[in-house]
Coordinates of C-alpha atoms and ligand atoms in Angstrom, one line a residue:
X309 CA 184.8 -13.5 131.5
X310 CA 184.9 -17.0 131.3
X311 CA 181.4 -17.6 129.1
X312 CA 180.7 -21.3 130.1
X313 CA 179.2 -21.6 133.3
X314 CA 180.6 -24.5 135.7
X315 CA 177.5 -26.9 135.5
X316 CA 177.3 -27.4 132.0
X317 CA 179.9 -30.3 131.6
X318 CA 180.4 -30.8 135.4
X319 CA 181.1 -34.0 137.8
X320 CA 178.6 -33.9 140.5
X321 CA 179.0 -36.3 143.1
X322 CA 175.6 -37.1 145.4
X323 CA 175.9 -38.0 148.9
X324 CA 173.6 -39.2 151.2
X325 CA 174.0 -37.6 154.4
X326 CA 173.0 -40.4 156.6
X327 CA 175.4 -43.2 154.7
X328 CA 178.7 -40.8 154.5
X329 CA 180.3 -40.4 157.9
X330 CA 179.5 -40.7 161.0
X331 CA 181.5 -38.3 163.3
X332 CA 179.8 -38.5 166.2
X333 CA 179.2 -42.0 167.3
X334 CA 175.7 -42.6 167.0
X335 CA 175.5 -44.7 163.5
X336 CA 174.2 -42.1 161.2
X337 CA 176.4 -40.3 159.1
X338 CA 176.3 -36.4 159.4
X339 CA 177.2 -32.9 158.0
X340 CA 180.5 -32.7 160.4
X341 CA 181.2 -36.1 159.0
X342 CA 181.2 -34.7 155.3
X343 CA 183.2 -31.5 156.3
X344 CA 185.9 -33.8 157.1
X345 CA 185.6 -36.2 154.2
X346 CA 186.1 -33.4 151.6
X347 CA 189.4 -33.8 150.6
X348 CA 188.9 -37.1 149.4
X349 CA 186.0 -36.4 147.3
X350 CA 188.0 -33.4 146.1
X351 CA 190.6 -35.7 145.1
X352 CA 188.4 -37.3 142.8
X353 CA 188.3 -34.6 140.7
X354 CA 184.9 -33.9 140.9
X355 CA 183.4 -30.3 140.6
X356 CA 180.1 -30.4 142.6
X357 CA 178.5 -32.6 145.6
X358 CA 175.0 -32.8 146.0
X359 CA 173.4 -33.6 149.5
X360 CA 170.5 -35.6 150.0
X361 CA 167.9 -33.9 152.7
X362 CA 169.6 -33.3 156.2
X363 CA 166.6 -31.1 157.0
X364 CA 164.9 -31.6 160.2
X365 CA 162.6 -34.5 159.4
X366 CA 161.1 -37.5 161.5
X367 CA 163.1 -39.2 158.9
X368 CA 160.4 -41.4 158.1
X369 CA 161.6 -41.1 154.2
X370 CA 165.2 -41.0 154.2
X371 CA 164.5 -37.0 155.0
X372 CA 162.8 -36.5 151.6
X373 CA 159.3 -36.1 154.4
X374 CA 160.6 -32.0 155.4
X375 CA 159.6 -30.7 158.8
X376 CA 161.7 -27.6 158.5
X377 CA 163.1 -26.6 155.0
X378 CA 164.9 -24.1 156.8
X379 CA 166.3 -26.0 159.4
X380 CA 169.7 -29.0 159.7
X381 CA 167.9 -32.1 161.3
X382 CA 170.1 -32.8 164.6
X383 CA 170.9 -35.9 163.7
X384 CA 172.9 -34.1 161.2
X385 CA 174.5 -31.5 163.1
X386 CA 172.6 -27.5 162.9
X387 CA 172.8 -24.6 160.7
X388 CA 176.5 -23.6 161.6
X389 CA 177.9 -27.0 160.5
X390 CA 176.1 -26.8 157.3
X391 CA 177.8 -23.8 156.8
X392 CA 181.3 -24.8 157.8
X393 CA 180.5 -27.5 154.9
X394 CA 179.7 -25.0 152.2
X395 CA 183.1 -23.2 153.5
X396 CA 185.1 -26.1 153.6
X397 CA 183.7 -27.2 149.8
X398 CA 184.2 -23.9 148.3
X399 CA 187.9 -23.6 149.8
X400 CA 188.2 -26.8 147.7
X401 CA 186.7 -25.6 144.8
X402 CA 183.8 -28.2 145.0
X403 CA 180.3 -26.3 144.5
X404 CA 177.6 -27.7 146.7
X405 CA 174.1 -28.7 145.7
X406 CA 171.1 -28.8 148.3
X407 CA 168.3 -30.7 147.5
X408 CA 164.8 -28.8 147.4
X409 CA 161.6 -31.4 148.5
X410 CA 158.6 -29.1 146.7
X411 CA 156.1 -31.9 146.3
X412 CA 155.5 -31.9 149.9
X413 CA 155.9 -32.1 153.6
X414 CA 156.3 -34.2 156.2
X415 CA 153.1 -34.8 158.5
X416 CA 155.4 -32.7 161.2
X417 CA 155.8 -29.8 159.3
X418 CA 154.4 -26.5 161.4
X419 CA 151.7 -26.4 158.2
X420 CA 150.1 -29.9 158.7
X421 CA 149.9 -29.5 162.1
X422 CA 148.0 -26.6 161.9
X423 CA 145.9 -28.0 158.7
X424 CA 144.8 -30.7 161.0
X425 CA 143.7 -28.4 163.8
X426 CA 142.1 -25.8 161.8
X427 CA 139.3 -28.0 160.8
X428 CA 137.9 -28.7 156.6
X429 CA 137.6 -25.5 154.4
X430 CA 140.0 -23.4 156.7
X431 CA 143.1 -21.3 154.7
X432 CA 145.5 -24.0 156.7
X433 CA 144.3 -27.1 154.9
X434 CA 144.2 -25.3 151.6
X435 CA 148.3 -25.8 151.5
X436 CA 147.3 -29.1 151.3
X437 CA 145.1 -31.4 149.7
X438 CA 142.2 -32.1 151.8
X439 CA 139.0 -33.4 150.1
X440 CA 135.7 -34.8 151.9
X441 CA 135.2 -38.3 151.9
X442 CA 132.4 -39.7 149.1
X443 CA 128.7 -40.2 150.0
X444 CA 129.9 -43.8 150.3
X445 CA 132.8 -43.4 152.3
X446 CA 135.9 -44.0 150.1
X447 CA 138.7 -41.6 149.4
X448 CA 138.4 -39.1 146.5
X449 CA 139.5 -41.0 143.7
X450 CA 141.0 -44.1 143.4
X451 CA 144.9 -42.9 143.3
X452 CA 147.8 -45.5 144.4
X453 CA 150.2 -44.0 146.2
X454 CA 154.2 -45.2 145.1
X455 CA 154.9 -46.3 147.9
X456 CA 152.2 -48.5 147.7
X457 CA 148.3 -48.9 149.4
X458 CA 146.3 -45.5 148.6
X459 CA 147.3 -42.1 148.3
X460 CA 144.6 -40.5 150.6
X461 CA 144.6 -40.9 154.0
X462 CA 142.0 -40.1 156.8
X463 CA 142.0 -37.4 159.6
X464 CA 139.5 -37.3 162.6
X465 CA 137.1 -35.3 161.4
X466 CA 136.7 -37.4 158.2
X467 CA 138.3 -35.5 155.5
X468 CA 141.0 -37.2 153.3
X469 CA 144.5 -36.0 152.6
X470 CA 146.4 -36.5 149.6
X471 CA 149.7 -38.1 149.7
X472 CA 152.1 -39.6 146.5
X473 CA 154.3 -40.8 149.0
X474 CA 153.7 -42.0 152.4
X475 CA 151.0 -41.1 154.4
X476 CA 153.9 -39.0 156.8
X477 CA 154.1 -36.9 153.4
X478 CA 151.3 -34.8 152.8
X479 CA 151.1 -33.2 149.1
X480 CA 151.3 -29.7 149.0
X481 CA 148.9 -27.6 146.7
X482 CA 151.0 -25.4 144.6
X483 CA 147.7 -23.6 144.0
X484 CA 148.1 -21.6 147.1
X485 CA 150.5 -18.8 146.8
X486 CA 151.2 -19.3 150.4
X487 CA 153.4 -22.9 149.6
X488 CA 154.8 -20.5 146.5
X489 CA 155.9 -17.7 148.8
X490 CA 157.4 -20.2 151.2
X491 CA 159.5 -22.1 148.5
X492 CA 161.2 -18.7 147.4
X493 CA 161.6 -18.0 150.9
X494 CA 163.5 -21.6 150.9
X495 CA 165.5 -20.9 148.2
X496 CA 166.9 -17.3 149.1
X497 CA 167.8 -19.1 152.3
X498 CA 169.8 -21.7 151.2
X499 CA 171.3 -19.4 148.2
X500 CA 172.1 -17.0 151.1
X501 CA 173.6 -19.5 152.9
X502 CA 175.7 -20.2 149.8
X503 CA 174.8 -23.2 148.4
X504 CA 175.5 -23.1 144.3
X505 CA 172.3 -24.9 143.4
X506 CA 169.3 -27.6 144.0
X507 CA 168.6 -30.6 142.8
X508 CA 164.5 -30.8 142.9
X509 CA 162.7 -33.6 143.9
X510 CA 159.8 -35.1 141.9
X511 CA 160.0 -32.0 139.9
X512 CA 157.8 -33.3 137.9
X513 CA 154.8 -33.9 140.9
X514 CA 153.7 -30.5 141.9
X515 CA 151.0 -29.7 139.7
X516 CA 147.8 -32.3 140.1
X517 CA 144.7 -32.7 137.6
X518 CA 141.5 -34.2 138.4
X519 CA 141.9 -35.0 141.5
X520 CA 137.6 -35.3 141.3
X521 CA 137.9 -38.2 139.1
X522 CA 139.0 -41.6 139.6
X523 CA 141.6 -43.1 137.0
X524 CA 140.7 -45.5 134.8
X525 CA 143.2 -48.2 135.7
X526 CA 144.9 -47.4 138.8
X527 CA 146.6 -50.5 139.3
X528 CA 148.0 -50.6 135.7
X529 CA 149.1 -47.4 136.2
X530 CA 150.6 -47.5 139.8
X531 CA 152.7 -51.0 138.1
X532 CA 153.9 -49.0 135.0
X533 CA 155.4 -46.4 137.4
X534 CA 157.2 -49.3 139.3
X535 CA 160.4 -49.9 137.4
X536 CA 160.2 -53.1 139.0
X537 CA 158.0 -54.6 137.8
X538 CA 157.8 -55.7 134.1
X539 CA 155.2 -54.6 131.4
X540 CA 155.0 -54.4 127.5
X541 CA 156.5 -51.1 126.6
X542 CA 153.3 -49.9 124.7
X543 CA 151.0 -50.7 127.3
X544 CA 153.5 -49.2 129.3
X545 CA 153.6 -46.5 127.4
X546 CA 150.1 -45.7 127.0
X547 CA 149.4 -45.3 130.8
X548 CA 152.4 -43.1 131.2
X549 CA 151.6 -41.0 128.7
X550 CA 148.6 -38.9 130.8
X551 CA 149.4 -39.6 134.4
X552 CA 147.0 -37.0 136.2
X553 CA 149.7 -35.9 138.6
X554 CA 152.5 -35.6 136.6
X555 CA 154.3 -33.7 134.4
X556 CA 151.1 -31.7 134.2
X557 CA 152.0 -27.8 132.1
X558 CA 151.4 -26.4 135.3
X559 CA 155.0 -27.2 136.4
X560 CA 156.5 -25.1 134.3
X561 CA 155.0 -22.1 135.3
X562 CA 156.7 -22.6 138.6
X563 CA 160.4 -22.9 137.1
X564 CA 160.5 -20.0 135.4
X565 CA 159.3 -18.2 138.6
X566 CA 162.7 -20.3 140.2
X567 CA 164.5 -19.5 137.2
X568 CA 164.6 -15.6 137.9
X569 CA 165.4 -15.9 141.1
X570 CA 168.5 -18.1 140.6
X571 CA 169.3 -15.5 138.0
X572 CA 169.2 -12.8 140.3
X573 CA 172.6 -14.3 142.1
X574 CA 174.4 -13.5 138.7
X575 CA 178.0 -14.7 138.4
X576 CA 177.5 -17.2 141.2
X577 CA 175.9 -19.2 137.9
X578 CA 173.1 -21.0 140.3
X579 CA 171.9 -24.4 138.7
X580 CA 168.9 -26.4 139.0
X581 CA 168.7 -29.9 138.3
X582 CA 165.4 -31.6 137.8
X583 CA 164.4 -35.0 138.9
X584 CA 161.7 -35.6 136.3
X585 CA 160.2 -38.7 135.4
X586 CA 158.5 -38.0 132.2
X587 CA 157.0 -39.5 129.9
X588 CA 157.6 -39.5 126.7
X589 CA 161.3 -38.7 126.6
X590 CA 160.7 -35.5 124.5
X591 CA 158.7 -34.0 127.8
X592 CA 161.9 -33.8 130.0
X593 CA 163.7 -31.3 127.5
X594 CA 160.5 -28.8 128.6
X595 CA 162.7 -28.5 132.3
X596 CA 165.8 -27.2 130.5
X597 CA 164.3 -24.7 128.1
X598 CA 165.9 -21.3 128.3
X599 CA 163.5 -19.9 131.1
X600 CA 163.3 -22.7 133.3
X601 CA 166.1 -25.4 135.0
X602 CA 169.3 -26.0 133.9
X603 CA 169.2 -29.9 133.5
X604 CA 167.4 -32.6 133.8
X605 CA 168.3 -35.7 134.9
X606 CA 168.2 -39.0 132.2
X607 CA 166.8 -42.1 134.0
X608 CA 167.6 -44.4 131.4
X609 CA 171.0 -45.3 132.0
X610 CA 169.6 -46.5 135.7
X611 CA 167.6 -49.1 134.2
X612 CA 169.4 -50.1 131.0
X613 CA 170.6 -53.0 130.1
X614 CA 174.4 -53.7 129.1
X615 CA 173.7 -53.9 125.1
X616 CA 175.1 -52.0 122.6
X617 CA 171.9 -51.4 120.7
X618 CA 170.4 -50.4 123.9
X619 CA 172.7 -48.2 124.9
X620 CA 173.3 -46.4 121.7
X621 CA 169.5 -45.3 121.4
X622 CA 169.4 -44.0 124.4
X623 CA 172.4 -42.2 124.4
X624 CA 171.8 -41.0 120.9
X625 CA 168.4 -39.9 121.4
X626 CA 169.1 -37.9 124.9
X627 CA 171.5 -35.9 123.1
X628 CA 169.5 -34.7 120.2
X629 CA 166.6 -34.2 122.7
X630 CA 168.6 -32.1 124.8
X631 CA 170.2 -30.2 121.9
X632 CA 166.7 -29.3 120.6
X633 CA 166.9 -26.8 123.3
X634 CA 170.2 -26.2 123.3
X635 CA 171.0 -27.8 126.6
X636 CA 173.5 -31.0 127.3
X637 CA 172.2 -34.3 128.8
X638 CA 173.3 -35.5 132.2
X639 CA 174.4 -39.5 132.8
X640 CA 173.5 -41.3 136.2
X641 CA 174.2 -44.7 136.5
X642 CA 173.0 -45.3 140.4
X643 CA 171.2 -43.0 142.6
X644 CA 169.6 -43.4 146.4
X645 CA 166.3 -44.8 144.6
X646 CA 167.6 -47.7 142.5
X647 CA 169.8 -51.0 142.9
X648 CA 173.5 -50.0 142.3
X649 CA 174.9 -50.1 139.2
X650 CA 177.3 -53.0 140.1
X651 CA 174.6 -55.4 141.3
X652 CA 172.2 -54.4 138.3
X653 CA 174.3 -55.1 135.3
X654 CA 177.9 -56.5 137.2
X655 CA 181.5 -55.3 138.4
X656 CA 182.9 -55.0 135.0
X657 CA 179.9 -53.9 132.9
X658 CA 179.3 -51.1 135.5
X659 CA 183.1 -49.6 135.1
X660 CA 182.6 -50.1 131.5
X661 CA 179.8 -48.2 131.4
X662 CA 181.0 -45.3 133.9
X663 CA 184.0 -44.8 131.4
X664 CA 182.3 -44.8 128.5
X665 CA 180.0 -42.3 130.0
X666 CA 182.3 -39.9 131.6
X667 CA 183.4 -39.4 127.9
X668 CA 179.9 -38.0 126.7
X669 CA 178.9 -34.4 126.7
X670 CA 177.1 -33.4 129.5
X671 CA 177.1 -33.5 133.3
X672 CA 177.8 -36.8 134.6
X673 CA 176.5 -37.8 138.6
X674 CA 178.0 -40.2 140.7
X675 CA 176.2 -42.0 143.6
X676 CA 178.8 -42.1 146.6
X677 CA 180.3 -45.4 146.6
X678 CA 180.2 -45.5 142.9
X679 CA 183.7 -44.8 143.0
X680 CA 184.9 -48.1 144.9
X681 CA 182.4 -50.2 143.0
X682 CA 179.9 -51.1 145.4
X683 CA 177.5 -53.5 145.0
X684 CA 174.1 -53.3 147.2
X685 CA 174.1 -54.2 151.1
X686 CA 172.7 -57.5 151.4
X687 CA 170.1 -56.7 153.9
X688 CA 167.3 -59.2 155.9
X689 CA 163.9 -57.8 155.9
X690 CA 164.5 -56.5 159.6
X691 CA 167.3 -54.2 159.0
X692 CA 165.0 -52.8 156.5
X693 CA 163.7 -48.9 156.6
X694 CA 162.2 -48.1 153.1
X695 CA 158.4 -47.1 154.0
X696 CA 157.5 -48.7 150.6
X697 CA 158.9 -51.4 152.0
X698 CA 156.0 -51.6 154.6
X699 CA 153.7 -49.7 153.0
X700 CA 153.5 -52.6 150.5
X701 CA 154.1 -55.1 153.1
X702 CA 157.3 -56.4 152.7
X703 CA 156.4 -56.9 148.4
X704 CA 158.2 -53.8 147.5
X705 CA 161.6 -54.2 149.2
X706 CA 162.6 -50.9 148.9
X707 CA 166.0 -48.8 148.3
X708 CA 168.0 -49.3 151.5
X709 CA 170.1 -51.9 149.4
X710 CA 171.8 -48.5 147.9
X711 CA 172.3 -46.9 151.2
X712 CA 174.4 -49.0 153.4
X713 CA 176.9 -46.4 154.7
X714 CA 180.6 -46.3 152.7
X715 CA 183.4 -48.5 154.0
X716 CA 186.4 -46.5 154.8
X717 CA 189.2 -48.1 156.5
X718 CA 190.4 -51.4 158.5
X719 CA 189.8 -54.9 158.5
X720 CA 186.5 -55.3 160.2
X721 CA 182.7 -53.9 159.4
X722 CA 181.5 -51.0 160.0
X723 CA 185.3 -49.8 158.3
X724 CA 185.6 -46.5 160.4
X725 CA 181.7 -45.2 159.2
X726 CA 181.3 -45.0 162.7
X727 CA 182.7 -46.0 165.8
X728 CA 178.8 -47.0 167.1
X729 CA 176.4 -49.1 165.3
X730 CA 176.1 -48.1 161.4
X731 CA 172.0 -47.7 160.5
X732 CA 172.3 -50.4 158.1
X733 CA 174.9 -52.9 158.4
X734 CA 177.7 -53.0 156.5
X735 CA 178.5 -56.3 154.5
X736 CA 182.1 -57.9 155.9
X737 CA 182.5 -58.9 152.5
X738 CA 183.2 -55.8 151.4
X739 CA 186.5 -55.3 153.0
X740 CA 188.4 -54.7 149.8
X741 CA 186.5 -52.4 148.7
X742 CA 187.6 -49.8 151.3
X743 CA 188.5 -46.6 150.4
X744 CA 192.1 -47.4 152.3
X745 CA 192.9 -50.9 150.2
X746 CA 191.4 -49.3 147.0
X747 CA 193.3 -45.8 147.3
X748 CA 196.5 -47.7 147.3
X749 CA 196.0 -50.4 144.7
X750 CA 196.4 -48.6 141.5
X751 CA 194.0 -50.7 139.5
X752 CA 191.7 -50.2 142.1
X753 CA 187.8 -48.8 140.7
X754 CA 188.9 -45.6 142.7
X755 CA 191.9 -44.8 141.1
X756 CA 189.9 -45.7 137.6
X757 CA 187.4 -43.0 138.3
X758 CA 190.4 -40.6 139.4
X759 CA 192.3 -41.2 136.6
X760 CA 189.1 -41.1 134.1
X761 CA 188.4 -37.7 135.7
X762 CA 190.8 -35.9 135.4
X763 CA 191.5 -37.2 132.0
X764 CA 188.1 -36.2 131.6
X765 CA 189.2 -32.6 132.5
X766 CA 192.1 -32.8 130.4
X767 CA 191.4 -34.2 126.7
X768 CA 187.2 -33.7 126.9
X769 CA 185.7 -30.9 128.6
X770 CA 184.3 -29.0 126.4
X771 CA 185.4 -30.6 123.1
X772 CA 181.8 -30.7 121.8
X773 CA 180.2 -33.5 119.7
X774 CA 180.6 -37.2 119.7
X775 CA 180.7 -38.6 116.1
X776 CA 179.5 -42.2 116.2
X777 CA 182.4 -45.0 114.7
X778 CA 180.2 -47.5 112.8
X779 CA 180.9 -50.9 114.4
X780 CA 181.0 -52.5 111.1
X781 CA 184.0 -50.6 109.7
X782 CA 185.9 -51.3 113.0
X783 CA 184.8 -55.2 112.3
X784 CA 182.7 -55.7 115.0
X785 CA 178.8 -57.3 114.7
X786 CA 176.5 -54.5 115.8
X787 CA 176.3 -54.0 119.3
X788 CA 179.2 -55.4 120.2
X789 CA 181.5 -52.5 120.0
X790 CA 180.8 -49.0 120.5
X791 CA 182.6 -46.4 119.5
X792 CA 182.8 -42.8 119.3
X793 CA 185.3 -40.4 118.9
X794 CA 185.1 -37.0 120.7
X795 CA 187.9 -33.6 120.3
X796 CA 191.0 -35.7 120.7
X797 CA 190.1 -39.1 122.2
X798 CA 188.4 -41.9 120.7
X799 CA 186.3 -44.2 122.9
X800 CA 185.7 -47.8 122.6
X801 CA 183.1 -50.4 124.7
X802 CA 183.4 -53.9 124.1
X803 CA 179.8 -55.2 124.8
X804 CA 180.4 -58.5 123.8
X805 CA 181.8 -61.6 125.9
X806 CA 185.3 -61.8 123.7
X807 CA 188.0 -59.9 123.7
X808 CA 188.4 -57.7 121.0
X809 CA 191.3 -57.2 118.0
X810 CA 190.8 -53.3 116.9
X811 CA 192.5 -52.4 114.1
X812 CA 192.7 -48.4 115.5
X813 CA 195.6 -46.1 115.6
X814 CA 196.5 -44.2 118.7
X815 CA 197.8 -44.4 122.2
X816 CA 195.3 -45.8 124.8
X817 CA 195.1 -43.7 128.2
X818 CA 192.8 -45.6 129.8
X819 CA 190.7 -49.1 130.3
X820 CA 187.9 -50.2 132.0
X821 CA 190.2 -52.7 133.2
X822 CA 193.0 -51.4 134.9
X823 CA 196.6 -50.2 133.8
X824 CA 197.4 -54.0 132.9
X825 CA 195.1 -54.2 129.5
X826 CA 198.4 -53.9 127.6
X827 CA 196.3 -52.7 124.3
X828 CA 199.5 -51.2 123.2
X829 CA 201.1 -54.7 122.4
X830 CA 198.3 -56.5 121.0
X831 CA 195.6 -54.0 120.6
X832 CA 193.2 -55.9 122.1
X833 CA 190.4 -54.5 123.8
X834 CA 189.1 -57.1 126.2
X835 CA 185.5 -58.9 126.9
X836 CA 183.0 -56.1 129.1
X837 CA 185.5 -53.1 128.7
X838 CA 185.9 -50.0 127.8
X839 CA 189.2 -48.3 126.7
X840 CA 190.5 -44.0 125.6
X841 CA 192.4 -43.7 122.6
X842 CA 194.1 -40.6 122.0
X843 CA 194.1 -40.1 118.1
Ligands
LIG1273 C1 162.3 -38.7 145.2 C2 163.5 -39.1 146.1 C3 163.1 -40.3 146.9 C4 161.9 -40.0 147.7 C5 160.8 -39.4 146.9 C6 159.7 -38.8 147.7 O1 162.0 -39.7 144.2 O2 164.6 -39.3 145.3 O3 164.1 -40.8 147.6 O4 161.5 -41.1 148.4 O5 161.2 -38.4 146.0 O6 160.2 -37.5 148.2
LIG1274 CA1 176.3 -39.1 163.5

């Protein structure tokens, strides 16, 4: 028996259902649309897709506000496409993630419905969290919601409802074994179904703590949150440190309940990853330990700058966190909730970084459209759909940026998405970057991600621990180079804004920059790149 399981040093790709492809004609990408999309993302030579919500939902929240866990929204096609997708994936070999929304509801849900009806202190609005008004009026305590404005809202009869999210997202209270008994029933379907594994949203936001009490600094606390808005790191710090609805112990209890039943599936080697924001790092490994998820995922590399010093720390210190419970980190460097990682660092910087990356131990996650480089949509405030968008009125603009649906072919926006309207325009400018001009231009960022993947597959699965290469003995300042070598391959990232002479033995396989580096003549590594060396 083969004693690794597939997730621990996999290549998960994450696809947003509505932005893939759009089969039918209406604008919105679907699950048919995927099905027949497979091949390529196959031939990325990745081992795992993860899919975004396509549950029924109002779709008031890019899906992540659930009507029906249980249910395919029909904008996205029903049940018996999402299993012709699982079919089609696991004919390819490609293991399929669903993604499990556990911190609540959308307003639609059956549950809410009925909360509202059944009136304050019934068993229905105990799945919730409804709480009387105080003797004044206001809300129960004084909690910002992230989306902006406040994180109660009122019903008729004058109770408030707690919501993180938007007020179409009612939080659920995980300490009614009702909402426990349904989540299990959620998971066995989908595991049933044949899905490999979950990704779980705001894993992190389940359990709650004194909701009775108002927090000392809301407002400081609702900015620090906000990745974008700027703070000083120890004031930072110190308000994420206790925030009373996250990363409470509570959460944990409910993993290791998860955990058994992903065990019970056996060889099918179910994985959970966790979307935890946590704070400080240290917390996250709690996810991963033996009894509970199987990773976690590392934020930092979504909001890091391109410097060495920077980056080493945070690489360095995720992997000794992770090894303290004997689990590997896992490397995202754009998701559906932050600016893509072209548009936040640059072109060159962000392929740099992806191969540098892809070397590390661990799992790495790609954000579709990753692969061909893409930079943000540029949208106008009209085309927008974020609710945090409106929720702070028009201050936060939101994450749509990151989900403008993928160019695929031709000359002329929308590139084949769709034949109809695409949801979110899709920049003209970004007809070289279609998958058709960048499949056949070898030094396309497609075929870099290819070839980095299976090399990937090749020389590094696997192979274990990354020693560091002190820049100074390869006669770079700090910072400016880093380098580590890994089983057979050394890797190299020139940080700096010159090209770089490395005095190194070896062949290169790969650069950042395309087949035409020609390190093998002059050794040079150039400005913003990142090159293989096999030793
Ligand atoms: C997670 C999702 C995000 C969503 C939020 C609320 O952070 O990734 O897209 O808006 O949870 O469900
Ligand atoms: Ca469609």
């Amino acid at each position: 028996m083969n004693s690794t399981p597939w997730w621990k040093e996999a290549v998960i790709y994450q696809i947003y259902p509505r932005s893939f492809y759009d089969s039918n004609g209406d604008g919105e990408g679907d699950l048919p649309g995927i099905t027949s999309h497979l091949e390529y993302v196959q031939a990325l030579g990745v081992d795992a897709i993860w899919l975004s919500p396509f549950y029924t939902s109002p779709n008031k929240d890019g899906g992540y506000d659930v009507a029906d866990p249980r249910d395919v929204d029909p904008r996205f096609g029903d049940l018996e496409d999402a299993k012709a997708l699982i079919k089609r994936a696991h004919e390819l070999n490609l293991r399929v993630l669903a993604d499990i929304v556990p911190n609540h509801f959308s307003d639609q849900h059956e549950w809410f419905k009925a909360a509202l009806k059944a009136g304050r202190g019934s068993p229905e609005r105990n799945r919730f969290h409804f709480y009387d008004a105080n003797p004044d009026g206001t809300p129960p305590n004084n909690w910002i919601s992230l989306f902006g404005g406040p994180s109660w809202t009122q019903v008729e009869d004058g109770q408030f409802y707690l919501h993180l999210f938007d007020s179409s997202q009612p939080d659920l209270n995980w300490e009614n074994s009702d909402v426990n008994t349904d989540f299990e029933t959620t998971l066995r379907f989908w595991l049933d179904l044949g899905v490999d594994g979950f990704r779980i949203d705001v894993a992190h936001g389940l359990v709650k703590e004194d909701i009775g009490k108002n927090h000392p600094d809301p407002t400081g606390l609702s900015n620090a949150l906000r990745l974008d808005i700027e703070m000083e790191t120890e004031a930072r710090n110190a308000l994420l440190e206790s925030v009373p609805y996250f990363d409470r112990q509570g959460v944990h209890e409910i993993y290791r309940r998860w955990r058994k039943i992903f065990d019970s599936y056996g060889d099918r080697d179910v994985m959970a990853v966790a979307e935890a924001w946590v704070h400080p790092p240290v917390n996250a490994t709690r996810y991963v330990r033996a009894d509970e998820l199987h990773q976690v995922f590392n934020f930092d590399l979504l909001t890091a700058p391109f410097d060495g010093n920077f980056l080493f720390d945070v690489i360095t210190r995720s992997i000794e966190l992770n090894a303290t419970v004997n689990a590997l980190p896992t490397w995202a460097l754009s998701n559906h909730d932050s600016p893509r990682v072209a548009t936040r660092i640059g072109a060159l910087e962000s392929h740099a970084l992806a191969l540098f990356v892809f070397a590390l131990p661990g799992s790495a996650y790609i954000f579709a459209g990753q692969e061909l480089g893409l930079p943000d949509g540029e949208l106008s405030d009209s085309d927008r759909q974020d609710p945090s968008f409106f929720r702070s009125h028009g201050a936060i603009k939101g994450r749509d940026g990151a989900r403008v649906p993928l160019p695929w072919h031709g000359e002329i926006t929308p590139f084949g998405f769709t034949t109809g309207r695409p949801w979110l325009p899709i920049n003209q400018s970004w007809s070289a970057m279609t998958v058709e001009k960048e499949d056949s231009d070898a030094d396309s960022v497609l075929n870099l991600y290819r070839n980095a993947l299976a090399l990937r597959a090749h020389h590094l699965a696997g192979s274990g621990h990354i020693e560091w290469l002190e820049s100074h003995s390869l006669g770079a300042k700090h910072g400016e180079l880093l380098g580590f070598k890994r089983g057979a391959v050394s890797v190299f990232m020139n940080l700096s804004h010159e090209d770089f002479v490395l005095g190194y033995e070896g062949q290169i396989i790969i650069s950042s920059r395309g087949s035409s580096a020609d390190f093998a003549q002059s050794r040079v590594v150039p400005a913003r790149s990142t090159i293989w060396i096999l030793n």
